PDB file of C-alpha atoms in Angstrom:
ATOM      1  CA  UNK A  98     106.277 -44.501  26.808  1.00 54.00           C
ATOM      2  CA  UNK A  99     109.533 -45.768  28.550  1.00 58.00           C
ATOM      3  CA  UNK A 100     110.514 -45.029  31.166  1.00 56.00           C
ATOM      4  CA  UNK A 101     113.618 -45.638  33.416  1.00 60.00           C
ATOM      5  CA  UNK A 102     113.136 -50.106  34.739  1.00 58.00           C
ATOM      6  CA  UNK A 103     113.391 -48.892  38.286  1.00 59.00           C
ATOM      7  CA  UNK A 104     110.359 -45.780  37.963  1.00 61.00           C
ATOM      8  CA  UNK A 105     107.750 -46.051  39.819  1.00 63.00           C
ATOM      9  CA  UNK A 106     104.786 -44.116  40.390  1.00 70.00           C
ATOM     10  CA  UNK A 107     102.018 -43.129  37.683  1.00 76.00           C
ATOM     11  CA  UNK A 108     101.959 -40.547  34.254  1.00 80.00           C
ATOM     12  CA  UNK A 109      98.851 -38.380  32.879  1.00 81.00           C
ATOM     13  CA  UNK A 110      98.853 -39.680  29.404  1.00 78.00           C
ATOM     14  CA  UNK A 111      97.063 -37.168  26.962  1.00 80.00           C
ATOM     15  CA  UNK A 112      96.472 -38.042  23.240  1.00 79.00           C
ATOM     16  CA  UNK A 113      95.150 -35.924  20.754  1.00 78.00           C
ATOM     17  CA  UNK A 114      94.701 -35.276  17.149  1.00 75.00           C
ATOM     18  CA  UNK A 115      95.769 -32.621  14.387  1.00 79.00           C
ATOM     19  CA  UNK A 116      93.297 -30.290  15.305  1.00 82.00           C
ATOM     20  CA  UNK A 117      94.187 -30.898  19.111  1.00 82.00           C
ATOM     21  CA  UNK A 118      91.230 -32.249  20.671  1.00 84.00           C
ATOM     22  CA  UNK A 119      91.201 -34.543  23.141  1.00 84.00           C
ATOM     23  CA  UNK A 120      90.626 -38.590  21.677  1.00 78.00           C
ATOM     24  CA  UNK A 121      92.252 -40.011  25.525  1.00 79.00           C
ATOM     25  CA  UNK A 122      93.318 -38.688  28.578  1.00 84.00           C
ATOM     26  CA  UNK A 123      94.269 -41.056  31.611  1.00 81.00           C
ATOM     27  CA  UNK A 124      96.780 -42.047  33.800  1.00 85.00           C
ATOM     28  CA  UNK A 125      98.663 -45.121  33.951  1.00 80.00           C
ATOM     29  CA  UNK A 126     100.771 -47.288  36.435  1.00 80.00           C
ATOM     30  CA  UNK A 127     104.605 -47.764  35.818  1.00 76.00           C
ATOM     31  CA  UNK A 128     104.966 -51.413  35.419  1.00 75.00           C
ATOM     32  CA  UNK A 129     108.371 -52.088  34.795  1.00 72.00           C
ATOM     33  CA  UNK A 130     110.068 -49.010  33.299  1.00 68.00           C
ATOM     34  CA  UNK A 131     107.023 -48.684  30.910  1.00 79.00           C
ATOM     35  CA  UNK A 132     103.592 -47.218  30.939  1.00 74.00           C
ATOM     36  CA  UNK A 133     101.003 -48.356  28.357  1.00 80.00           C
ATOM     37  CA  UNK A 134      97.768 -46.646  27.389  1.00 79.00           C
ATOM     38  CA  UNK A 135      95.264 -48.554  25.111  1.00 82.00           C
ATOM     39  CA  UNK A 136      93.142 -46.293  22.685  1.00 81.00           C
ATOM     40  CA  UNK A 137      90.642 -48.932  20.840  1.00 81.00           C
ATOM     41  CA  UNK A 138      90.081 -48.006  17.042  1.00 81.00           C
ATOM     42  CA  UNK A 139      91.488 -45.147  16.607  1.00 85.00           C
ATOM     43  CA  UNK A 140      91.088 -43.803  13.347  1.00 88.00           C
ATOM     44  CA  UNK A 141      94.107 -43.325  11.075  1.00 91.00           C
ATOM     45  CA  UNK A 142      95.604 -39.511  11.424  1.00 89.00           C
ATOM     46  CA  UNK A 143      98.389 -37.290  12.744  1.00 89.00           C
ATOM     47  CA  UNK A 144      98.609 -37.255  16.531  1.00 85.00           C
ATOM     48  CA  UNK A 145      99.813 -36.264  19.699  1.00 87.00           C
ATOM     49  CA  UNK A 146     101.195 -37.836  23.133  1.00 87.00           C
ATOM     50  CA  UNK A 147     102.227 -35.553  26.212  1.00 85.00           C
ATOM     51  CA  UNK A 148     102.771 -37.171  28.685  1.00 86.00           C
ATOM     52  CA  UNK A 149     102.604 -35.235  32.399  1.00 87.00           C
ATOM     53  CA  UNK A 150     104.356 -36.188  35.766  1.00 82.00           C
ATOM     54  CA  UNK A 151     101.359 -36.089  38.390  1.00 83.00           C
ATOM     55  CA  UNK A 152     104.246 -35.359  41.449  1.00 81.00           C
ATOM     56  CA  UNK A 153     106.848 -33.140  40.170  1.00 82.00           C
ATOM     57  CA  UNK A 154     107.449 -32.565  43.727  1.00 82.00           C
ATOM     58  CA  UNK A 155     108.945 -35.987  44.079  1.00 81.00           C
ATOM     59  CA  UNK A 156     109.830 -37.227  40.889  1.00 80.00           C
ATOM     60  CA  UNK A 157     111.849 -35.877  37.664  1.00 81.00           C
ATOM     61  CA  UNK A 158     112.723 -36.762  34.109  1.00 78.00           C
ATOM     62  CA  UNK A 159     116.163 -39.096  33.566  1.00 77.00           C
ATOM     63  CA  UNK A 160     117.465 -35.651  32.471  1.00 83.00           C
ATOM     64  CA  UNK A 161     116.699 -33.508  35.467  1.00 84.00           C
ATOM     65  CA  UNK A 162     113.334 -31.897  34.557  1.00 87.00           C
ATOM     66  CA  UNK A 163     110.071 -31.887  35.092  1.00 87.00           C
ATOM     67  CA  UNK A 164     108.360 -30.484  31.962  1.00 89.00           C
ATOM     68  CA  UNK A 165     105.364 -32.124  30.249  1.00 88.00           C
ATOM     69  CA  UNK A 166     106.886 -34.753  27.420  1.00 87.00           C
ATOM     70  CA  UNK A 167     105.052 -34.495  23.598  1.00 87.00           C
ATOM     71  CA  UNK A 168     105.620 -36.590  20.979  1.00 84.00           C
ATOM     72  CA  UNK A 169     104.183 -37.171  17.391  1.00 87.00           C
ATOM     73  CA  UNK A 170     102.656 -40.199  15.707  1.00 86.00           C
ATOM     74  CA  UNK A 171     101.312 -40.814  12.683  1.00 91.00           C
ATOM     75  CA  UNK A 172      98.753 -43.805  12.319  1.00 89.00           C
ATOM     76  CA  UNK A 173      99.016 -45.185   8.307  1.00 93.00           C
ATOM     77  CA  UNK A 174      95.967 -45.365   6.307  1.00 95.00           C
ATOM     78  CA  UNK A 175      95.396 -49.309   5.950  1.00 95.00           C
ATOM     79  CA  UNK A 176      95.093 -50.394   1.578  1.00 97.00           C
ATOM     80  CA  UNK A 177      92.431 -52.265   0.624  1.00 97.00           C
ATOM     81  CA  UNK A 178      93.844 -55.741  -0.808  1.00 97.00           C
ATOM     82  CA  UNK A 179      91.896 -55.160  -4.750  1.00 97.00           C
ATOM     83  CA  UNK A 180      93.397 -58.177  -5.497  1.00 96.00           C
ATOM     84  CA  UNK A 181      91.419 -60.615  -5.377  1.00 97.00           C
ATOM     85  CA  UNK A 182      88.502 -58.427  -7.596  1.00 98.00           C
ATOM     86  CA  UNK A 183      87.790 -59.722 -10.481  1.00 98.00           C
ATOM     87  CA  UNK A 184      86.666 -56.894 -13.485  1.00 98.00           C
ATOM     88  CA  UNK A 185      87.307 -58.806 -16.519  1.00 98.00           C
ATOM     89  CA  UNK A 186      85.933 -57.647 -20.403  1.00 98.00           C
ATOM     90  CA  UNK A 187      82.486 -58.623 -21.887  1.00 98.00           C
ATOM     91  CA  UNK A 188      80.795 -60.281 -25.216  1.00 98.00           C
ATOM     92  CA  UNK A 189      78.133 -60.866 -25.675  1.00 98.00           C
ATOM     93  CA  UNK A 190      75.573 -59.861 -28.927  1.00 98.00           C
ATOM     94  CA  UNK A 191      72.746 -57.723 -29.535  1.00 98.00           C
ATOM     95  CA  UNK A 192      68.962 -59.879 -28.550  1.00 96.00           C
ATOM     96  CA  UNK A 193      67.159 -56.610 -27.016  1.00 96.00           C
ATOM     97  CA  UNK A 194      67.896 -57.668 -23.417  1.00 97.00           C
ATOM     98  CA  UNK A 195      70.403 -55.486 -21.228  1.00 98.00           C
ATOM     99  CA  UNK A 196      74.099 -55.949 -20.471  1.00 98.00           C
ATOM    100  CA  UNK A 197      76.420 -55.008 -18.039  1.00 98.00           C
ATOM    101  CA  UNK A 198      79.792 -56.122 -16.324  1.00 98.00           C
ATOM    102  CA  UNK A 199      79.942 -56.839 -12.552  1.00 98.00           C
ATOM    103  CA  UNK A 200      82.865 -56.875 -10.426  1.00 98.00           C
ATOM    104  CA  UNK A 201      83.088 -59.494  -8.085  1.00 98.00           C
ATOM    105  CA  UNK A 202      85.123 -60.233  -4.789  1.00 97.00           C
ATOM    106  CA  UNK A 203      84.343 -56.614  -3.712  1.00 98.00           C
ATOM    107  CA  UNK A 204      86.674 -56.975   0.360  1.00 97.00           C
ATOM    108  CA  UNK A 205      84.335 -56.544   2.566  1.00 95.00           C
ATOM    109  CA  UNK A 206      83.910 -52.650   3.708  1.00 95.00           C
ATOM    110  CA  UNK A 207      84.476 -52.015  -0.496  1.00 98.00           C
ATOM    111  CA  UNK A 208      81.163 -50.795  -2.715  1.00 97.00           C
ATOM    112  CA  UNK A 209      81.159 -50.090  -6.152  1.00 98.00           C
ATOM    113  CA  UNK A 210      79.233 -47.368  -8.812  1.00 98.00           C
ATOM    114  CA  UNK A 211      79.852 -47.913 -12.553  1.00 98.00           C
ATOM    115  CA  UNK A 212      79.950 -45.573 -15.479  1.00 98.00           C
ATOM    116  CA  UNK A 213      78.742 -46.158 -18.818  1.00 98.00           C
ATOM    117  CA  UNK A 214      77.461 -50.043 -17.280  1.00 98.00           C
ATOM    118  CA  UNK A 215      74.497 -51.113 -18.928  1.00 97.00           C
ATOM    119  CA  UNK A 216      73.850 -51.387 -22.466  1.00 98.00           C
ATOM    120  CA  UNK A 217      71.368 -52.715 -25.223  1.00 98.00           C
ATOM    121  CA  UNK A 218      72.379 -51.544 -28.276  1.00 98.00           C
ATOM    122  CA  UNK A 219      75.587 -52.977 -30.088  1.00 98.00           C
ATOM    123  CA  UNK A 220      78.805 -51.139 -29.317  1.00 98.00           C
ATOM    124  CA  UNK A 221      82.393 -51.326 -28.171  1.00 98.00           C
ATOM    125  CA  UNK A 222      81.806 -48.980 -24.020  1.00 98.00           C
ATOM    126  CA  UNK A 223      84.608 -48.837 -22.135  1.00 98.00           C
ATOM    127  CA  UNK A 224      82.612 -49.620 -18.359  1.00 98.00           C
ATOM    128  CA  UNK A 225      84.646 -47.351 -15.497  1.00 98.00           C
ATOM    129  CA  UNK A 226      84.070 -49.396 -11.886  1.00 98.00           C
ATOM    130  CA  UNK A 227      84.355 -46.445  -9.038  1.00 98.00           C
ATOM    131  CA  UNK A 228      85.204 -48.002  -4.992  1.00 98.00           C
ATOM    132  CA  UNK A 229      84.412 -46.516  -1.908  1.00 97.00           C
ATOM    133  CA  UNK A 230      85.884 -47.943   1.334  1.00 95.00           C
ATOM    134  CA  UNK A 231      86.253 -46.663   4.511  1.00 93.00           C
ATOM    135  CA  UNK A 232      87.862 -43.247   5.323  1.00 92.00           C
ATOM    136  CA  UNK A 233      90.445 -45.595   7.181  1.00 94.00           C
ATOM    137  CA  UNK A 234      91.972 -46.564   4.373  1.00 96.00           C
ATOM    138  CA  UNK A 235      93.592 -45.346   0.659  1.00 96.00           C
ATOM    139  CA  UNK A 236      91.327 -44.595  -1.796  1.00 96.00           C
ATOM    140  CA  UNK A 237      90.799 -47.077  -4.340  1.00 97.00           C
ATOM    141  CA  UNK A 238      92.177 -46.720  -8.483  1.00 97.00           C
ATOM    142  CA  UNK A 239      88.829 -47.305 -10.770  1.00 98.00           C
ATOM    143  CA  UNK A 240      89.370 -50.538 -12.353  1.00 98.00           C
ATOM    144  CA  UNK A 241      88.268 -50.470 -16.741  1.00 98.00           C
ATOM    145  CA  UNK A 242      86.857 -53.159 -18.718  1.00 98.00           C
ATOM    146  CA  UNK A 243      85.463 -53.267 -22.467  1.00 98.00           C
ATOM    147  CA  UNK A 244      81.670 -54.645 -22.974  1.00 98.00           C
ATOM    148  CA  UNK A 245      81.703 -55.604 -26.035  1.00 98.00           C
ATOM    149  CA  UNK A 246      77.885 -55.810 -27.654  1.00 98.00           C
ATOM    150  CA  UNK A 247      78.334 -57.462 -31.295  1.00 98.00           C
ATOM    151  CA  UNK A 248      75.538 -57.053 -34.260  1.00 98.00           C
ATOM    152  CA  UNK A 249      72.878 -59.531 -35.095  1.00 98.00           C
ATOM    153  CA  UNK A 250      74.793 -61.697 -38.546  1.00 98.00           C
ATOM    154  CA  UNK A 251      71.701 -61.953 -40.526  1.00 97.00           C
ATOM    155  CA  UNK A 252      72.238 -64.288 -43.999  1.00 96.00           C
ATOM    156  CA  UNK A 253      71.460 -62.559 -47.522  1.00 96.00           C
ATOM    157  CA  UNK A 254      69.041 -63.662 -48.570  1.00 96.00           C
ATOM    158  CA  UNK A 255      69.379 -65.847 -52.358  1.00 96.00           C
ATOM    159  CA  UNK A 256      67.758 -64.870 -55.458  1.00 97.00           C
ATOM    160  CA  UNK A 257      64.483 -66.159 -56.925  1.00 97.00           C
ATOM    161  CA  UNK A 258      65.258 -68.308 -60.153  1.00 96.00           C
ATOM    162  CA  UNK A 259      61.711 -68.579 -60.938  1.00 97.00           C
ATOM    163  CA  UNK A 260      60.767 -67.247 -64.430  1.00 97.00           C
ATOM    164  CA  UNK A 261      57.712 -64.912 -64.214  1.00 98.00           C
ATOM    165  CA  UNK A 262      55.219 -64.760 -67.564  1.00 98.00           C
ATOM    166  CA  UNK A 263      52.076 -62.323 -67.584  1.00 97.00           C
ATOM    167  CA  UNK A 264      49.444 -64.842 -66.961  1.00 96.00           C
ATOM    168  CA  UNK A 265      46.831 -61.758 -65.655  1.00 96.00           C
ATOM    169  CA  UNK A 266      47.680 -62.954 -61.860  1.00 98.00           C
ATOM    170  CA  UNK A 267      49.416 -61.332 -58.789  1.00 98.00           C
ATOM    171  CA  UNK A 268      53.086 -63.557 -58.771  1.00 97.00           C
ATOM    172  CA  UNK A 269      55.326 -62.866 -55.833  1.00 98.00           C
ATOM    173  CA  UNK A 270      59.632 -62.828 -56.198  1.00 98.00           C
ATOM    174  CA  UNK A 271      60.036 -65.615 -53.740  1.00 97.00           C
ATOM    175  CA  UNK A 272      62.398 -65.059 -50.793  1.00 96.00           C
ATOM    176  CA  UNK A 273      63.006 -66.300 -47.462  1.00 92.00           C
ATOM    177  CA  UNK A 274      61.127 -64.720 -44.825  1.00 91.00           C
ATOM    178  CA  UNK A 275      63.265 -63.476 -41.536  1.00 94.00           C
ATOM    179  CA  UNK A 276      62.767 -62.186 -38.709  1.00 95.00           C
ATOM    180  CA  UNK A 277      65.649 -60.459 -39.365  1.00 97.00           C
ATOM    181  CA  UNK A 278      64.672 -57.715 -42.836  1.00 98.00           C
ATOM    182  CA  UNK A 279      61.041 -56.561 -44.455  1.00 97.00           C
ATOM    183  CA  UNK A 280      60.863 -57.597 -48.224  1.00 97.00           C
ATOM    184  CA  UNK A 281      58.699 -54.598 -50.398  1.00 97.00           C
ATOM    185  CA  UNK A 282      58.080 -54.308 -54.002  1.00 97.00           C
ATOM    186  CA  UNK A 283      57.590 -57.813 -54.346  1.00 97.00           C
ATOM    187  CA  UNK A 284      54.512 -58.759 -55.694  1.00 97.00           C
ATOM    188  CA  UNK A 285      53.189 -57.640 -58.972  1.00 98.00           C
ATOM    189  CA  UNK A 286      50.241 -58.329 -61.370  1.00 98.00           C
ATOM    190  CA  UNK A 287      51.482 -57.055 -65.833  1.00 98.00           C
ATOM    191  CA  UNK A 288      54.517 -57.633 -67.330  1.00 97.00           C
ATOM    192  CA  UNK A 289      57.281 -55.882 -66.244  1.00 97.00           C
ATOM    193  CA  UNK A 290      60.577 -55.144 -64.349  1.00 98.00           C
ATOM    194  CA  UNK A 291      60.450 -54.274 -61.007  1.00 98.00           C
ATOM    195  CA  UNK A 292      63.520 -54.150 -57.748  1.00 98.00           C
ATOM    196  CA  UNK A 293      62.102 -56.087 -54.762  1.00 98.00           C
ATOM    197  CA  UNK A 294      64.016 -54.246 -52.014  1.00 98.00           C
ATOM    198  CA  UNK A 295      65.333 -56.695 -48.726  1.00 98.00           C
ATOM    199  CA  UNK A 296      66.153 -53.417 -45.615  1.00 98.00           C
ATOM    200  CA  UNK A 297      67.183 -54.391 -41.972  1.00 98.00           C
ATOM    201  CA  UNK A 298      64.813 -54.012 -39.604  1.00 97.00           C
ATOM    202  CA  UNK A 299      67.276 -53.007 -36.958  1.00 97.00           C
ATOM    203  CA  UNK A 300      70.009 -51.228 -39.193  1.00 97.00           C
ATOM    204  CA  UNK A 301      71.843 -50.038 -35.897  1.00 97.00           C
ATOM    205  CA  UNK A 302      72.199 -53.922 -34.365  1.00 98.00           C
ATOM    206  CA  UNK A 303      71.865 -56.092 -37.259  1.00 98.00           C
ATOM    207  CA  UNK A 304      74.072 -56.882 -40.178  1.00 98.00           C
ATOM    208  CA  UNK A 305      74.487 -59.248 -43.273  1.00 98.00           C
ATOM    209  CA  UNK A 306      77.054 -61.617 -43.551  1.00 96.00           C
ATOM    210  CA  UNK A 307      79.538 -59.623 -44.495  1.00 96.00           C
ATOM    211  CA  UNK A 308      79.198 -56.652 -42.532  1.00 96.00           C
ATOM    212  CA  UNK A 309      77.422 -53.985 -44.693  1.00 97.00           C
ATOM    213  CA  UNK A 310      74.078 -52.980 -43.068  1.00 97.00           C
ATOM    214  CA  UNK A 311      73.400 -51.048 -46.484  1.00 97.00           C
ATOM    215  CA  UNK A 312      69.346 -52.650 -48.678  1.00 98.00           C
ATOM    216  CA  UNK A 313      69.366 -55.219 -50.801  1.00 97.00           C
ATOM    217  CA  UNK A 314      67.724 -55.368 -54.281  1.00 98.00           C
ATOM    218  CA  UNK A 315      66.384 -57.798 -56.494  1.00 98.00           C
ATOM    219  CA  UNK A 316      65.219 -57.738 -60.952  1.00 97.00           C
ATOM    220  CA  UNK A 317      61.656 -58.772 -60.493  1.00 98.00           C
ATOM    221  CA  UNK A 318      60.630 -59.573 -64.453  1.00 98.00           C
ATOM    222  CA  UNK A 319      57.468 -60.584 -65.474  1.00 98.00           C
ATOM    223  CA  UNK A 320      57.759 -61.725 -68.974  1.00 97.00           C
ATOM    224  CA  UNK A 321      54.823 -60.654 -71.754  1.00 97.00           C
ATOM    225  CA  UNK A 322      52.547 -63.286 -72.743  1.00 96.00           C
ATOM    226  CA  UNK A 323      52.395 -64.692 -75.798  1.00 94.00           C
ATOM    227  CA  UNK A 324      48.534 -65.561 -77.685  1.00 90.00           C
ATOM    228  CA  UNK A 325      48.433 -68.867 -78.505  1.00 86.00           C
ATOM    229  CA  UNK A 326      47.021 -68.656 -82.272  1.00 87.00           C
ATOM    230  CA  UNK A 327      47.276 -72.746 -83.643  1.00 83.00           C
ATOM    231  CA  UNK A 328      43.641 -73.230 -83.334  1.00 84.00           C
ATOM    232  CA  UNK A 329      43.203 -70.293 -86.401  1.00 82.00           C
ATOM    233  CA  UNK A 330      41.746 -70.776 -88.827  1.00 82.00           C
ATOM    234  CA  UNK A 331      41.294 -68.425 -92.271  1.00 77.00           C
ATOM    235  CA  UNK A 332      38.169 -68.954 -93.754  1.00 75.00           C
ATOM    236  CA  UNK A 333      37.877 -67.008 -97.667  1.00 71.00           C
ATOM    237  CA  UNK A 334      34.859 -64.778 -98.006  1.00 64.00           C
ATOM    238  CA  UNK A 335      32.970 -64.444-100.882  1.00 59.00           C
ATOM    239  CA  UNK A 336      30.953 -60.833-100.001  1.00 56.00           C
ATOM    240  CA  UNK A 337      33.960 -59.745 -98.816  1.00 52.00           C
ATOM    241  CA  UNK A 338      37.868 -59.202 -99.202  1.00 54.00           C
ATOM    242  CA  UNK A 339      38.529 -59.585 -96.086  1.00 54.00           C
ATOM    243  CA  UNK A 340      39.654 -63.082 -93.457  1.00 49.00           C
ATOM    244  CA  UNK A 341      37.114 -63.627 -91.056  1.00 51.00           C
ATOM    245  CA  UNK A 342      38.475 -65.635 -87.801  1.00 51.00           C
TER     246      UNK A 342
END
């Protein structure tokens, strides 16, 4: 509070919050035309300062009045400096782990929670970071980043070009083995046509190199065998009108 430079004595300074509650009240001596009252750690908000002459009989204001005077003042909320916070997009490939995006370099006093974070399956996810801080600071805007979990790309097996002929034993249509797919109906005994089915084990998280995930089919043919008739001997019979082998 500033008063005439030659003023002397003391005044009572009362500080109240918006609700009229007294935050601090103290008698302050006037020195060099100024009466100062320091209130440490005063929160952001609206306040009033009331200044009262302690001796209204012998003192008066410069306008010759003695009534208490009030002043309004505002302590504005501060704003956190979020310029160094890192919250960036992330791309990974599925492997069964849980993937997340984390905000780093937070200012002191700021905490963060997340929405739609911590994903395992392949997909594209929008992760929202929500920040909280001291009540004396302005609300911090949310931040968004994209978490992309790519599918595992699997090479398609190539066809078995073996020519199969019936031999009375199980025969197998040979395809490259993989932890990512299963092979079904690849073994047969009898002559005929079969369809070998190759299926991805996890169609949500695996895909073929061409971006598809549908089952693949291969034609598996076991040809009929041909009897070896090269050693057959035809002998005439005098008793029967027939050929004896």
